[in-house]
Each structure stands twice: as structure tokens, then as C-alpha cells.
Coordinates of C-alpha atoms in Angstrom, one line a residue:
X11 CA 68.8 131.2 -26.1
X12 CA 72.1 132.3 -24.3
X13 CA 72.5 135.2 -21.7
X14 CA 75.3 137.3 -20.9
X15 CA 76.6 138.5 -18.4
X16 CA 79.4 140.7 -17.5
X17 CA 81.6 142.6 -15.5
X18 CA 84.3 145.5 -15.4
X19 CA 87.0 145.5 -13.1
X20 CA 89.6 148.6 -13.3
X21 CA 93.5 147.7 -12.4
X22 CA 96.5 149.9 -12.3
X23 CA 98.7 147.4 -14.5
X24 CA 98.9 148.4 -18.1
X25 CA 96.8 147.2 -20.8
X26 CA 99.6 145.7 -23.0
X27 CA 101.0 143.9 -20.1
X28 CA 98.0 142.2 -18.3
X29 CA 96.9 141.2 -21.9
X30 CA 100.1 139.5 -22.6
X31 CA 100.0 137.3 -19.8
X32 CA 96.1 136.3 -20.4
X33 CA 97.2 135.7 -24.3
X34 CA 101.2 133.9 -23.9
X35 CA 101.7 133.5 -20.3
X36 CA 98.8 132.0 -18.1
X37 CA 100.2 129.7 -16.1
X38 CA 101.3 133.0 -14.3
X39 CA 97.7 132.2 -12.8
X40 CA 99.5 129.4 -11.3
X41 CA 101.7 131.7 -9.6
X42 CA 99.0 135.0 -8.4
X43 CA 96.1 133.0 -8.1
X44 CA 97.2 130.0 -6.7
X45 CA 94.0 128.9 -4.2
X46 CA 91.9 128.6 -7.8
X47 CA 94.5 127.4 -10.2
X48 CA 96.3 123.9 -9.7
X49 CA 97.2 123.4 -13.2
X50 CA 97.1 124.7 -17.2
X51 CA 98.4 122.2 -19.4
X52 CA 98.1 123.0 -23.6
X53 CA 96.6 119.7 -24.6
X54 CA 96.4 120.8 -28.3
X55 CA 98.0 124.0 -30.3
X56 CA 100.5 126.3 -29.1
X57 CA 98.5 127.3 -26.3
X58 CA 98.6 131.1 -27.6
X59 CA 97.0 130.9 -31.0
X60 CA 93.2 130.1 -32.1
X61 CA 92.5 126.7 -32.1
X62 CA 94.4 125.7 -29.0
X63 CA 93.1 123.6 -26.4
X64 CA 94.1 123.8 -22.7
X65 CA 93.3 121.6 -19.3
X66 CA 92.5 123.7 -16.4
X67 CA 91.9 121.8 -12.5
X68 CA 90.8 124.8 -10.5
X69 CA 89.2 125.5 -7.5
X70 CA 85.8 126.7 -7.2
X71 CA 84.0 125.5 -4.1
X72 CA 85.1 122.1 -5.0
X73 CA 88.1 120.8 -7.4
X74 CA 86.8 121.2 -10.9
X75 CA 88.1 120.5 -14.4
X76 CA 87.7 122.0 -17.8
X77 CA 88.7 122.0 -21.2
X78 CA 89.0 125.4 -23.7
X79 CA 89.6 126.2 -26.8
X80 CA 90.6 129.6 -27.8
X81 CA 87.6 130.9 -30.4
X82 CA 89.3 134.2 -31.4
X83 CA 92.0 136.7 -30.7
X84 CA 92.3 140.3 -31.7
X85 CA 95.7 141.9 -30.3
X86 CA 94.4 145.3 -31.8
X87 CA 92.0 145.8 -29.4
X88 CA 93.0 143.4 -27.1
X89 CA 89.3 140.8 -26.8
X90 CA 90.3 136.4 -26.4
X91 CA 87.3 134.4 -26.3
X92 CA 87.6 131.1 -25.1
X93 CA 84.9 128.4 -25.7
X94 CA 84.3 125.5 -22.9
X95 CA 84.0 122.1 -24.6
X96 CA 84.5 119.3 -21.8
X97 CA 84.3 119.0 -18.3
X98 CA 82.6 119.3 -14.8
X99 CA 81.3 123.3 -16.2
X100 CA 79.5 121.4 -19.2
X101 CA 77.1 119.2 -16.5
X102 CA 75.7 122.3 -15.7
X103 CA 75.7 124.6 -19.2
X104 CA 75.7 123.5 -22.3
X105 CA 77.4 126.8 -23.9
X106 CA 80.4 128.4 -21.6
X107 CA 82.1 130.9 -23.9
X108 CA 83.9 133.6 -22.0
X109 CA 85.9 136.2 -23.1
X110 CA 88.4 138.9 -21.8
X111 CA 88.9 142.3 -23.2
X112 CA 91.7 145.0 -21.8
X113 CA 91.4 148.2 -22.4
X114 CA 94.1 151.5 -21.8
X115 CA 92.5 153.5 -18.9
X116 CA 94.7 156.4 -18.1
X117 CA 97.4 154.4 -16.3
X118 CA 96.2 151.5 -15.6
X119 CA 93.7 149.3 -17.6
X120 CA 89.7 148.0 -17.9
X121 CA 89.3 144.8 -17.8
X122 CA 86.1 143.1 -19.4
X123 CA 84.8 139.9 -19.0
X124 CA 81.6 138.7 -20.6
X125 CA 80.2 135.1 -20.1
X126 CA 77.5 133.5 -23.1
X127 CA 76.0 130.5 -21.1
X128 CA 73.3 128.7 -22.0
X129 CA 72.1 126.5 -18.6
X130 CA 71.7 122.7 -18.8
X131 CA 67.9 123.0 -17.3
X132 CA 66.2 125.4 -15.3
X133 CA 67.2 124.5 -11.9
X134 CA 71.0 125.4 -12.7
X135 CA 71.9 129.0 -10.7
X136 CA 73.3 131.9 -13.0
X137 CA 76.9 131.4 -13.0
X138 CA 77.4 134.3 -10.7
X139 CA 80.5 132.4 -8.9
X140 CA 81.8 131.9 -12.0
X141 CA 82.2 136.0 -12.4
X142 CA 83.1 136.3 -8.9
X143 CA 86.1 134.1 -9.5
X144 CA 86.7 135.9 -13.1
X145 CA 86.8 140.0 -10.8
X146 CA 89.0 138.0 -8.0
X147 CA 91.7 136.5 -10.2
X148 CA 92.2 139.9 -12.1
X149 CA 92.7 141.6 -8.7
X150 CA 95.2 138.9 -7.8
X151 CA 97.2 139.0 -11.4
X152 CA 96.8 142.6 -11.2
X153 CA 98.7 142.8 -7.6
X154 CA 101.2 140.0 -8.7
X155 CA 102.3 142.2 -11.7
X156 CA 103.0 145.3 -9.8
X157 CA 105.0 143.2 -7.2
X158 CA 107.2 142.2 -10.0

């Protein structure tokens, strides 16, 4: 059975703008949260629409890999859900869906991220480094976008 698990982080960049790079311009990750990200390459799709596959080699701990394909997008309310199919995150759980929602919050915005894992086995750890890294990169974007 999966769990989730999830977090809120509040920003000061608007919703319409953080949500725009998360749905049509990630490789800005490249740019504000370059000590995690090494590279984003759209392996299949557009890389903005559902059905898209991209590569991501990050940093967490040690250099990982992972493949995603983008489940659903509502630009309404602003939710992507991206599924992880393939890589080192799959040794370790064998459902990785994670999804971002922004919301308007006076000024700025909310930013919600939810993980549905299900672990490999017992002895895997709750993915808690995985939400770290999830609260840290939306500080970083956040900062990057009100720089520019």
C-alpha cells in the first residue's frame, strides 16, 4: 500500500510564475539549484505536456539518475504529477510519483509537494531526503526568480 507524504513551503514569487518554470522551463533548475541538478534532457514528448519523459542526473548524497513521465497537468489550479519509471530511485521504491501544486498566497505563493512511494522492502528509510531536497530547491528557485 503506498504512503504519502508531504510538505508546504511558502515563497514570495508569484504563483503563475514559479508554476511556469516547473511546467515549460525546468532546466532553470540547472541554473538556481545547481549543486543538485547536472542535467534535464526531454528523452520523449515535448517535455511540457502529459506523456513526456525526461532524464534527470542529480545530486543527492551521491550522483543519481532518474527517469519521469509527466502523469497529469491542470494549469487551472496549478497540480503536475510526475511518475518515476527508471533509475537508481526505483532500487529503492517501487512507486515514486510526486507532484507539485502552487497556489496564490497573498503576494507570494504555497508551494505543495506530495510524494506516493511505495518502498522496495522494509529496510528502505522513508524518503525524507527526498523532501528535504523537494523544500530546498523551491527556496533556491524561489530566490533565483526574485534576482531576476
Amino acid at each position: 500500500m503506498a504512503t504519502i507524504t508531504k510538505i508546504e513551503v511558502h515563497i514570495k514569487t508569484p504563483a503563475d510564475k514559479f508554476y511556469d518554470i516547473f511546467k515549460n522551463n525546468i532546466t532553470h533548475l540547472l541554473e538556481s539549484s545547481s549543486d543538485h541538478y547536472k542535467s534535464i534532457e526531454v528523452v520523449e514528448g515535448d517535455g511540457k505536456s502529459v506523456g513526456s519523459v525526461r532524464l534527470w542526473n542529480f545530486v543527492l548524497g551521491t550522483p543519481m539518475v532518474a527517469k519521469e513521465r509527466i502523469k497529469a497537468i491542470d494549469d487551472e489550479n496549478k497540480p503536475i504529477t510526475f511518475c518515476i519509471f527508471e533509475g537508481d530511485i526505483n532500487e529503492h521504491y517501487s512507486t515514486f510519483d510526486l507532484s507539485i501544486q502552487v497556489c496564490k498566497e497573498g503576494d507570494g505563493s504555497l508551494v505543495k509537494w506530495a510524494l506516493e512511494f511505495d518502498k522496495a522492502n522494509e529496510e528502505v528509510a522513508h524518503p525524507t531526503h527526498f523532501m528535504d531536497l523537494f523544500e530546498k530547491i523551491t527556496k533556491e528557485m524561489d530566490a533565483h526568480l526574485l534576482k531576476a
